[in-house]
XYZ file of C-alpha atoms in Angstrom:
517
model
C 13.589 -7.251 30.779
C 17.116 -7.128 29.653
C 19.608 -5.022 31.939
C 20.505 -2.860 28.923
C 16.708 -2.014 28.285
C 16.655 -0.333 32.037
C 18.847 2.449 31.501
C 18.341 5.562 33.411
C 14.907 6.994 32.652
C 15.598 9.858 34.714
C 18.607 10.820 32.482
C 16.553 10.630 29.381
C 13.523 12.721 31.205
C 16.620 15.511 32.429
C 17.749 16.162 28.699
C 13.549 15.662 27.181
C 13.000 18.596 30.232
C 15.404 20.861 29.460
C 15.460 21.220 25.653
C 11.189 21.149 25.917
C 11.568 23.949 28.413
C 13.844 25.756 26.156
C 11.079 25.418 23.416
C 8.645 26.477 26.147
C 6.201 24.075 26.044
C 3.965 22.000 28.308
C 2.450 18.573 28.234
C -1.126 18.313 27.100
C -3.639 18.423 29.744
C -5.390 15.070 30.886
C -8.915 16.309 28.892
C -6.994 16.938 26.032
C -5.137 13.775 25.891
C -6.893 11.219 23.224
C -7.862 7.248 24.088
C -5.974 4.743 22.761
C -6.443 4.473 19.740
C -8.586 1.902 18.634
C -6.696 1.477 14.993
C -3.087 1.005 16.356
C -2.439 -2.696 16.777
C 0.291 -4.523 18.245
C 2.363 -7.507 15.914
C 4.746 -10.056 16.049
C 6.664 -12.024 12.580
C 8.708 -14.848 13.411
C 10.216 -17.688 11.639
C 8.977 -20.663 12.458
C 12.498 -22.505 12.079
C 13.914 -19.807 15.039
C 15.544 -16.740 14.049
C 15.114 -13.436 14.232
C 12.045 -11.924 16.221
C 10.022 -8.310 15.957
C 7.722 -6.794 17.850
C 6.103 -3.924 16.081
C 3.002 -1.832 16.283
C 1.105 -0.882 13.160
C -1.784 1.141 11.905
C -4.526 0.495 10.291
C -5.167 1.779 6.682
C -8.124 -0.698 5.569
C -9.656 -3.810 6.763
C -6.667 -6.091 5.616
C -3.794 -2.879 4.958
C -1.726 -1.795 7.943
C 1.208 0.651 7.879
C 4.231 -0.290 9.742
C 8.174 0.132 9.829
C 10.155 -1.640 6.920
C 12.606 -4.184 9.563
C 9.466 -5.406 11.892
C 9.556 -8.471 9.229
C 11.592 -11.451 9.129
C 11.113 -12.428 5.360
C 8.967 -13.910 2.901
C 8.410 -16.994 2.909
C 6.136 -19.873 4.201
C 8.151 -20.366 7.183
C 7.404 -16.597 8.007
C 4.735 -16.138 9.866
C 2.735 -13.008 11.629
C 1.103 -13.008 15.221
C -1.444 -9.855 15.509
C -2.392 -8.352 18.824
C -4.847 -6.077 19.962
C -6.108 -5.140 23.511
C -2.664 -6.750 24.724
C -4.473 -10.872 23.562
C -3.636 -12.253 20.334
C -6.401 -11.970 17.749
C -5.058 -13.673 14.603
C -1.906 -15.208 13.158
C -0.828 -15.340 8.925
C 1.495 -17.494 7.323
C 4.157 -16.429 3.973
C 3.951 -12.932 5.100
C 3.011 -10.145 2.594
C 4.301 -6.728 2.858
C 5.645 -3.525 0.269
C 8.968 -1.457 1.575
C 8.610 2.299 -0.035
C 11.289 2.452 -2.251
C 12.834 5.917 -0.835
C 13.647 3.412 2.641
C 17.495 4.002 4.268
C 17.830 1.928 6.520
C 20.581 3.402 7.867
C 19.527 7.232 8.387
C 15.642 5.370 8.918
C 14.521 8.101 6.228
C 11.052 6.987 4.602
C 10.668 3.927 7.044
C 7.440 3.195 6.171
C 6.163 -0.530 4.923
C 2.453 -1.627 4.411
C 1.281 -5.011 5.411
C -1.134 -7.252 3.857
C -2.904 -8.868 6.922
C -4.642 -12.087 5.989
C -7.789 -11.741 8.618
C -9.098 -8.301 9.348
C -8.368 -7.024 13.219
C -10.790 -6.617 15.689
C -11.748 -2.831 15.538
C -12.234 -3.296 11.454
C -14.674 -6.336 12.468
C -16.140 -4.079 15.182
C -16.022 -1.064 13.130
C -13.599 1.012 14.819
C -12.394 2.802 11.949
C -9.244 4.072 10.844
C -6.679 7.263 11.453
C -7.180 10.839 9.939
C -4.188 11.730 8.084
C -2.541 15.116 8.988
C -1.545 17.328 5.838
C 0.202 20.262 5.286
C -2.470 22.246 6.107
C -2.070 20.789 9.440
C 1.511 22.758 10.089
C 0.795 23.494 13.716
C 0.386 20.435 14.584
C 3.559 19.913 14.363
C 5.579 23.035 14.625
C 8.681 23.118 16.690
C 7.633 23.626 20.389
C 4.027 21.785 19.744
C 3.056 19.006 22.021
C 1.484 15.630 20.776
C 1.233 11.845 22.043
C 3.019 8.928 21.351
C 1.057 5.556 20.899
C 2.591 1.984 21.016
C 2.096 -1.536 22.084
C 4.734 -2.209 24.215
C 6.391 -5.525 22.919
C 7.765 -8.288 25.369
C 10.738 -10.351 24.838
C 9.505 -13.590 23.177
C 6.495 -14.363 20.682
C 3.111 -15.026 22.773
C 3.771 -12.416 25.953
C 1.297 -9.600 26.807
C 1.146 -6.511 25.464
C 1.004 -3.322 27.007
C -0.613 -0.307 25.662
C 2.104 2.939 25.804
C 1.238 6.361 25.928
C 3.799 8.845 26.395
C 3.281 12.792 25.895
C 6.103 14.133 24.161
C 7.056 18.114 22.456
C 8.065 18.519 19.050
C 11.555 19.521 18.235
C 12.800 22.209 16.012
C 15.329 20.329 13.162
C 18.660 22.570 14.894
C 17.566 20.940 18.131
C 16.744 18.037 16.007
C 19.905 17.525 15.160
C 22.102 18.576 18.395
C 20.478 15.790 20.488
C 20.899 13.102 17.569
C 24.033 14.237 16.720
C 23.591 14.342 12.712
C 20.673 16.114 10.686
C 17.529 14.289 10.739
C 16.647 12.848 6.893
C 14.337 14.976 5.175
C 10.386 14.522 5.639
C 10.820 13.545 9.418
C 10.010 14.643 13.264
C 11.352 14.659 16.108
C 10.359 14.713 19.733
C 11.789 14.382 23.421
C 9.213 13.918 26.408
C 7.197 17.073 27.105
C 8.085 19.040 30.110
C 6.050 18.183 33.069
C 5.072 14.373 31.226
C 5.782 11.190 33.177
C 9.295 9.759 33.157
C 8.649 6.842 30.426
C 10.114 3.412 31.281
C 13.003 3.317 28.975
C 11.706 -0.979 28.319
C 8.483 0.370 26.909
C 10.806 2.653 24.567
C 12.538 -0.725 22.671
C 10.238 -3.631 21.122
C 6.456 -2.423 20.227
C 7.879 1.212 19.169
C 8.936 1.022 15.498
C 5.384 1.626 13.343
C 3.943 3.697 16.949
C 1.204 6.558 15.865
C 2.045 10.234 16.932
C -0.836 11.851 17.225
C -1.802 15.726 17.843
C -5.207 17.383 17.128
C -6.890 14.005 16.949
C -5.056 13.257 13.992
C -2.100 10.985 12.890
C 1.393 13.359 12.083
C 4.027 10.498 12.353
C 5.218 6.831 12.424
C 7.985 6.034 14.646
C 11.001 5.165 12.679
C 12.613 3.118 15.807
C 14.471 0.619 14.665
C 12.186 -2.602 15.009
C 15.289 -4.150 17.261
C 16.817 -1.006 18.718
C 15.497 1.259 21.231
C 15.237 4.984 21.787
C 18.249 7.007 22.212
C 19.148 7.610 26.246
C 18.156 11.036 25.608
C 14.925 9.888 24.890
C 15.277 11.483 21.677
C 12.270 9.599 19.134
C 12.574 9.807 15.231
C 9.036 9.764 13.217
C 8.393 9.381 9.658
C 5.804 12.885 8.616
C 2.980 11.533 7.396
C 1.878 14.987 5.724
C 5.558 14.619 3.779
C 4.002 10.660 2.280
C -0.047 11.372 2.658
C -0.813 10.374 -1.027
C 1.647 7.101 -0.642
C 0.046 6.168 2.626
C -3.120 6.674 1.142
C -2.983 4.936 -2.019
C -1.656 1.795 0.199
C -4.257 1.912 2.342
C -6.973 1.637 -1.293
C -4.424 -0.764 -3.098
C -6.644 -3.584 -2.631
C -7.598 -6.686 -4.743
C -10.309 -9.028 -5.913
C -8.957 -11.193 -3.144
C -8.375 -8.346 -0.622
C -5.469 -10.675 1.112
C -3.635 -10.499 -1.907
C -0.562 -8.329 -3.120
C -1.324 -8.205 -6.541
C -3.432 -9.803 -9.178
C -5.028 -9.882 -12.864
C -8.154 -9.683 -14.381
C -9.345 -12.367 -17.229
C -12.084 -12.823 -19.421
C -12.887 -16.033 -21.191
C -16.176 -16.051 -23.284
C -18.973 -18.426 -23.243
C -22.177 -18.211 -25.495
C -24.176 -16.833 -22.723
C -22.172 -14.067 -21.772
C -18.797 -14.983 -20.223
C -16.189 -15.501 -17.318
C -14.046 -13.543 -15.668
C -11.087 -14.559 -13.551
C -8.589 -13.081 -10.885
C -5.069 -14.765 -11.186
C -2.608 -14.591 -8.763
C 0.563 -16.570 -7.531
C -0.259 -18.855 -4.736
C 2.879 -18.772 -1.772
C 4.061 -21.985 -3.441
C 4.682 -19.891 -6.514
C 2.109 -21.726 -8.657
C -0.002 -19.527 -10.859
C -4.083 -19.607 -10.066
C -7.467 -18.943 -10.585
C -6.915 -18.261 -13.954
C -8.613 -21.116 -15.558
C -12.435 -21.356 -15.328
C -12.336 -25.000 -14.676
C -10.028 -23.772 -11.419
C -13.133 -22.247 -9.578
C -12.173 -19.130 -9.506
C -14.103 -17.353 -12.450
C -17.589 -15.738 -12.328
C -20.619 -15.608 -14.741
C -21.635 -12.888 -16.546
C -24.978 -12.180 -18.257
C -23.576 -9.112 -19.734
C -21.304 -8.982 -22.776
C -18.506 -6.913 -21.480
C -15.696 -6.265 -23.403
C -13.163 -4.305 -20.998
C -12.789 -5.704 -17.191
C -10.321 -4.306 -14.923
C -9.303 -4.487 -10.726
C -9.581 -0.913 -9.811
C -8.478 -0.628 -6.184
C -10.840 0.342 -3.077
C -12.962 3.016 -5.115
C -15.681 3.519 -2.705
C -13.296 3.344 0.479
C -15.254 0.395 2.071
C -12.142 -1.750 2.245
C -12.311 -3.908 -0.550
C -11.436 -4.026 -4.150
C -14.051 -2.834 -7.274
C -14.132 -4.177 -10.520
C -14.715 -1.835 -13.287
C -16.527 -2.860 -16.474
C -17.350 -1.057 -20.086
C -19.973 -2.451 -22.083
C -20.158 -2.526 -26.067
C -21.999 0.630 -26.035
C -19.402 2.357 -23.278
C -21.717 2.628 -20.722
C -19.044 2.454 -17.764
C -20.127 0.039 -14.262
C -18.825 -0.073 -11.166
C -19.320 -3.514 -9.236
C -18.369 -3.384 -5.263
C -16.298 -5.767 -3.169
C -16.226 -8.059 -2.157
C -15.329 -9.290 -5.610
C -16.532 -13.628 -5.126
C -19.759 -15.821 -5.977
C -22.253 -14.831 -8.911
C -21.743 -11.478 -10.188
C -25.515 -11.398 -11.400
C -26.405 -10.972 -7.661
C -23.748 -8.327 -6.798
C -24.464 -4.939 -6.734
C -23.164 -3.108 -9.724
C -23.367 0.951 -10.252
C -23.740 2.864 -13.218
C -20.992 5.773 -13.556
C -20.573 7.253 -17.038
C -20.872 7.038 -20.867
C -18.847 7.720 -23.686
C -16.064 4.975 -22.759
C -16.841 3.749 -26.447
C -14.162 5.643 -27.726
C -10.971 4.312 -25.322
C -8.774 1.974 -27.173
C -6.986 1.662 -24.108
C -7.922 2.237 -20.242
C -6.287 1.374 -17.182
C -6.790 1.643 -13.408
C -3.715 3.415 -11.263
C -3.320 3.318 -7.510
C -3.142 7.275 -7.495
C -2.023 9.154 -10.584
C -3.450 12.544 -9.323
C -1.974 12.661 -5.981
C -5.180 12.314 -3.374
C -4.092 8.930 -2.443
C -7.341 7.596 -4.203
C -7.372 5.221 -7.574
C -7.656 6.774 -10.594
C -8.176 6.277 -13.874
C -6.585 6.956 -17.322
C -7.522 6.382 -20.956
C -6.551 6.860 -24.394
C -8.215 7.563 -27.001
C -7.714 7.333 -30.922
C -5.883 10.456 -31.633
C -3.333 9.360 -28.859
C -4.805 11.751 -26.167
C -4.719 10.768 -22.542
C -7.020 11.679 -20.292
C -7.736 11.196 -15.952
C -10.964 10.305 -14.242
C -9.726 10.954 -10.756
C -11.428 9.154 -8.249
C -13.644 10.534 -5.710
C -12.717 8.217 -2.740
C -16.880 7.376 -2.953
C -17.244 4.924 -5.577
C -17.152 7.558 -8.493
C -15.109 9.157 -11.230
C -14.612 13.052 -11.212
C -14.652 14.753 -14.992
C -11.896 13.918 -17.640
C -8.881 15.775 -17.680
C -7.006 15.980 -20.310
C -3.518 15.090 -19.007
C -1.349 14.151 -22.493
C -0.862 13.833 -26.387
C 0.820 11.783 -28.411
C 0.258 8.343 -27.615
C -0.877 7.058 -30.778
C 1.765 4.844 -31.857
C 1.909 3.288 -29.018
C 0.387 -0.710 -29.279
C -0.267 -1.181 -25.237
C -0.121 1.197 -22.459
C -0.424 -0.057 -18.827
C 0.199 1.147 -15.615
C -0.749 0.663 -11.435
C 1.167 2.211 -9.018
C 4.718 3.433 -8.974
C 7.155 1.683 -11.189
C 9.872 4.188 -11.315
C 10.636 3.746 -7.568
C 10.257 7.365 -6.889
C 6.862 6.242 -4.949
C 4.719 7.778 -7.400
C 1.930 6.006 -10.000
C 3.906 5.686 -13.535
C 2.716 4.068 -16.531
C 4.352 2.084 -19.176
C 3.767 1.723 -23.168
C 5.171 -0.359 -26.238
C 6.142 0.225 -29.369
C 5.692 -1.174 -32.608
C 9.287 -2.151 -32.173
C 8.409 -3.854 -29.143
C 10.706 -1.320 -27.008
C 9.171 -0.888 -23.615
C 9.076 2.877 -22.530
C 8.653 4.461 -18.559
C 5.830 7.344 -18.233
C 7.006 8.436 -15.143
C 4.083 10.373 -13.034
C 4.901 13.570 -10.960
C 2.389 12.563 -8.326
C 0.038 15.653 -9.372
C -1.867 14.422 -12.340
C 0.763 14.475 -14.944
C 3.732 13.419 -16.050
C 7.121 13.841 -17.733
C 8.778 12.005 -21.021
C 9.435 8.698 -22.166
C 12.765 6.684 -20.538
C 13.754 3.836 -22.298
C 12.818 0.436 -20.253
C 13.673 -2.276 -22.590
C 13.906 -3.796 -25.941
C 12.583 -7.166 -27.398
C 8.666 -7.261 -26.051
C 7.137 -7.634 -29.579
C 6.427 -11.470 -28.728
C 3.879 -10.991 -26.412
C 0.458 -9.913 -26.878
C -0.465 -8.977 -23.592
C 1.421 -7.084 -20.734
C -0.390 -5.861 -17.737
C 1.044 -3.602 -14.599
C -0.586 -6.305 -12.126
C 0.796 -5.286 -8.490
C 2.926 -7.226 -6.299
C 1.999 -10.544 -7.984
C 4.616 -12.473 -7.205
C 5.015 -11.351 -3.231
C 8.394 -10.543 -3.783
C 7.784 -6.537 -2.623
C 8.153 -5.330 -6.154
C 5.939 -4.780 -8.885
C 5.408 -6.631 -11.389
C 4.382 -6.881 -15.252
C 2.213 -9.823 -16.072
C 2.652 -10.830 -19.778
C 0.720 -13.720 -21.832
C 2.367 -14.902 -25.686
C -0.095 -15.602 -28.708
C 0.602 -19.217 -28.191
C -0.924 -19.276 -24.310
C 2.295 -18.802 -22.136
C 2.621 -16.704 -19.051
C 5.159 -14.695 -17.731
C 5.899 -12.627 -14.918
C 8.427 -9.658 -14.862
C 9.781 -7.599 -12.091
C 10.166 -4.108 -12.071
C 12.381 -2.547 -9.619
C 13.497 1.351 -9.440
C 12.283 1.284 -13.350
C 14.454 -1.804 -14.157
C 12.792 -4.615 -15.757
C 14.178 -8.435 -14.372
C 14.131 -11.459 -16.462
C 10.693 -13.557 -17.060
C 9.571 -15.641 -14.883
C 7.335 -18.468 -16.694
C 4.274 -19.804 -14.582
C 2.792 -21.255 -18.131
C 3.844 -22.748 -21.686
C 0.431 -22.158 -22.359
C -3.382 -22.234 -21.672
C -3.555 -18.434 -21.829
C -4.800 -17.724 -25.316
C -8.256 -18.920 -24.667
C -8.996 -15.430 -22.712
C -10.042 -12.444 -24.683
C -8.801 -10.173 -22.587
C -6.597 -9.916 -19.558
C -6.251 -6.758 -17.038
């Protein structure tokens, strides 16, 4: 290890003592302590032309969704590559790396440093059913309340890609923010923790404080209250000192990451299209490959899927039912409202599909969001003819709660869209367009609602289709995808609620689908 990873642990276990006596606590007794946990896996991004190296931890939201700490990646492209570990061996590796920053992330103070990963192979305890982490909330205060003790969980990173890693557990006592803030130095950002070691713990080795602690799981009461906020490259302060992101300040966020899932669950982002045949039709999911080539959007490409039933609204709803993968949801003629389960590939005739309400008839416009209501489960809105708006919140089973009627005056409005948080606020917005073709932000308030119109853009009367499809692109921002009555294809950035240029993937080809989602 290097010399300056060795300073004094007995220095940093002097100060952790004394202010956790001063809050009067203890460390947690041995039956009291938790296993490792079974979700928290260790991982590695590289580039594979040299450069800079991290060793992370993360934890696991879904099969292929794992939260992490925004600088534990080296970039985005196909040179950028991911090493996962678990149990200390390497399990799996991913190329052209695929990951979302929140928004809120300062880099600097480490406020909100929380990223989500899309893995490209599930880990071992998803493919040996290990589960994942309950989220603390507020109701969960106690947990951790100044002078509370809880563990800290991390794999232990070593010094170049390929080395062992070593499962860390250190026991550690919750700091009050004036405390907080007289062993950092400076006021912790809002909606973070802090600990030092707990009085009586083990005297950590300051090494396993450095590479394998940024995205580390603090757990009390058998559930998760924080994510380290260690700088990926930097270690803990000598005081031993640790910074956490609160999970109970970002639960809907890190929930609705952990459900934001695709037809191809490996995927950041994608679109739904239908392309009728006289038997019934096709529907494909098109995404943007990591040579930045658009796909699967042609049924000639392989990537569509027969339908004996006439549907006339498709959409990619997100993990509804919680089993990992993403749901399609489908209205028939009559409105008779189906539900078909991931994963979303082969024949849908032979998939299982579930009933789960009439009276869609009447929507002249519906659309799935990540999480309007504020759960951290996928929703979904609709309008209907008098303008009204109305959310089916999810119930995190497969299902749809009752309407709520949520807004009015929406009528004039020609296309309304919306998945996840456009605004960069990290909340679900949605967007709509005039007859003028003037783009307009409906930014959400993360509790079912939302407030007025903000002016997006102008000049968007030429296409005929624009859909809020996800990270389509893999850039880490969301995106728009839009189609032109002559067939082209465009794709749009949105970033803090500003719209980029297009980005044509097409000239055309597009207007042979009926509908896209």
């Amino acid at each position: 290890m290097p010399a300056k990873w060795r300073r004094s642990g007995a220095v940093a276990f002097a100060v952790g003592a004394m202010l956790a006596g001063i809050a009067g606590v203890g460390a947690q007794p041995a039956s009291a302590q938790p296993a490792f946990p079974s979700w928290l896996v260790g991982f590695e991004t590289e580039h594979g032309l040299g450069g800079p190296f991290r060793a992370c931890s993360a934890i696991e939201l879904s099969k292929v969704r794992e939260l992490t700490s925004p600088d534990c990646f080296t970039g985005r492209t196909a040179g950028d590559y991911s090493t996962w570990y678990h149990g200390g061996t390497p399990d799996w590796g991913a190329d052209t790396v695929r990951y979302e920053t929140h928004p809120q992330y300062n880099a600097a103070t480490r406020q909100t440093a929380l990223a989500v990963t899309v893995a490209s192979n599930p880990p071992v305890s998803y493919t040996t059913g290990n589960g994942r982490p309950v989220l603390a909330t507020t109701a969960d205060a106690a947990l951790y309340s100044p002078g509370a003790t809880a563990t800290f969980y991390s794999w232990s990173g070593p010094t170049e890609e390929g080395v062992q890693r070593t499962a860390h557990t250190e026991q550690v006592a919750i700091l009050s923010t004036a405390t907080c803030t007289s062993v950092l130095g400076h006021t912790p950002p809002a909606g973070s923790l802090c600990t030092l070691p707990a009085k009586g713990a083990p005297v950590p080795d300051h090494a396993d404080q450095c590479l394998g602690d940024a995205g580390g799981a603090l757990m009390s009461g058998g559930k998760l209250i924080g994510v380290s906020a260690t700088p990926s490259t930097g270690c803990v302060a000598a005081s031993g000192v640790r910074l956490y992101v609160n999970v109970t300040a970002y639960h809907s966020v890190i929930g609705a990451w952990g459900h934001d899932v695709y037809a191809d669950p490996w995927d950041s982002g994608s679109v739904t299209a239908q392309q009728p045949w006289s038997g019934g039709g096709f529907v494909s999911f098109c995404d943007i490959d990591g040579g930045g080539h658009l796909i699967g959007c042609q049924e000639n490409g392989g990537a569509a899927d027969f339908f004996d039933v006439q549907y006339n609204w498709l959409t990619q709803a997100g993990d509804l039912d919680g089993d990992g993968y993403g749901d399609l949801l489908a209205r028939t003629p009559g409105g008779a409202l189906y539900r078909y389960s991931g994963p979303l590939s082969g024949d849908f005739d032979t998939q299982r599909h579930t009933w789960l309400a009439n009276g869609f008839g009447g929507y002249n416009a519906i659309f799935a969001s990540t999480d309007f209501s504020g759960d951290g489960i996928p929703d979904v809105l609709a309008r209907d003819a008098a303008g009204d708006l109305w959310l089916y919140r999810g119930t995190g089973k497969g299902g749809l709660q009752p309407r709520v009627h949520i807004g009015v005056g929406l009528r004039g409005y020609n296309l309304i869209t919306g998945r996840g948080d456009l605004s960069g606020d990290g909340l679900a917005d949605f967007i709509a367009r005039d007859s003028a073709g003037t783009l307009w932000l409906f930014k959400g308030n993360g509790k079912g609602s939302y407030a007025g119109r903000v002016k997006l853009a102008t000049g968007y009367a030429g296409y005929n289709r624009i859909v809020a499809s996800g990270d389509i692109d893999h850039d880490g921002h969301p995106d728009l995808f839009a189609t032109t009555p002559a067939g082209g294809a465009a794709v749009i950035n949105v970033t803090n609620g500003t719209l980029s240029h297009p980005k044509w993937y097409a000239s055309g080809g597009y207007q042979v689908f009926t509908h896209i989602n």
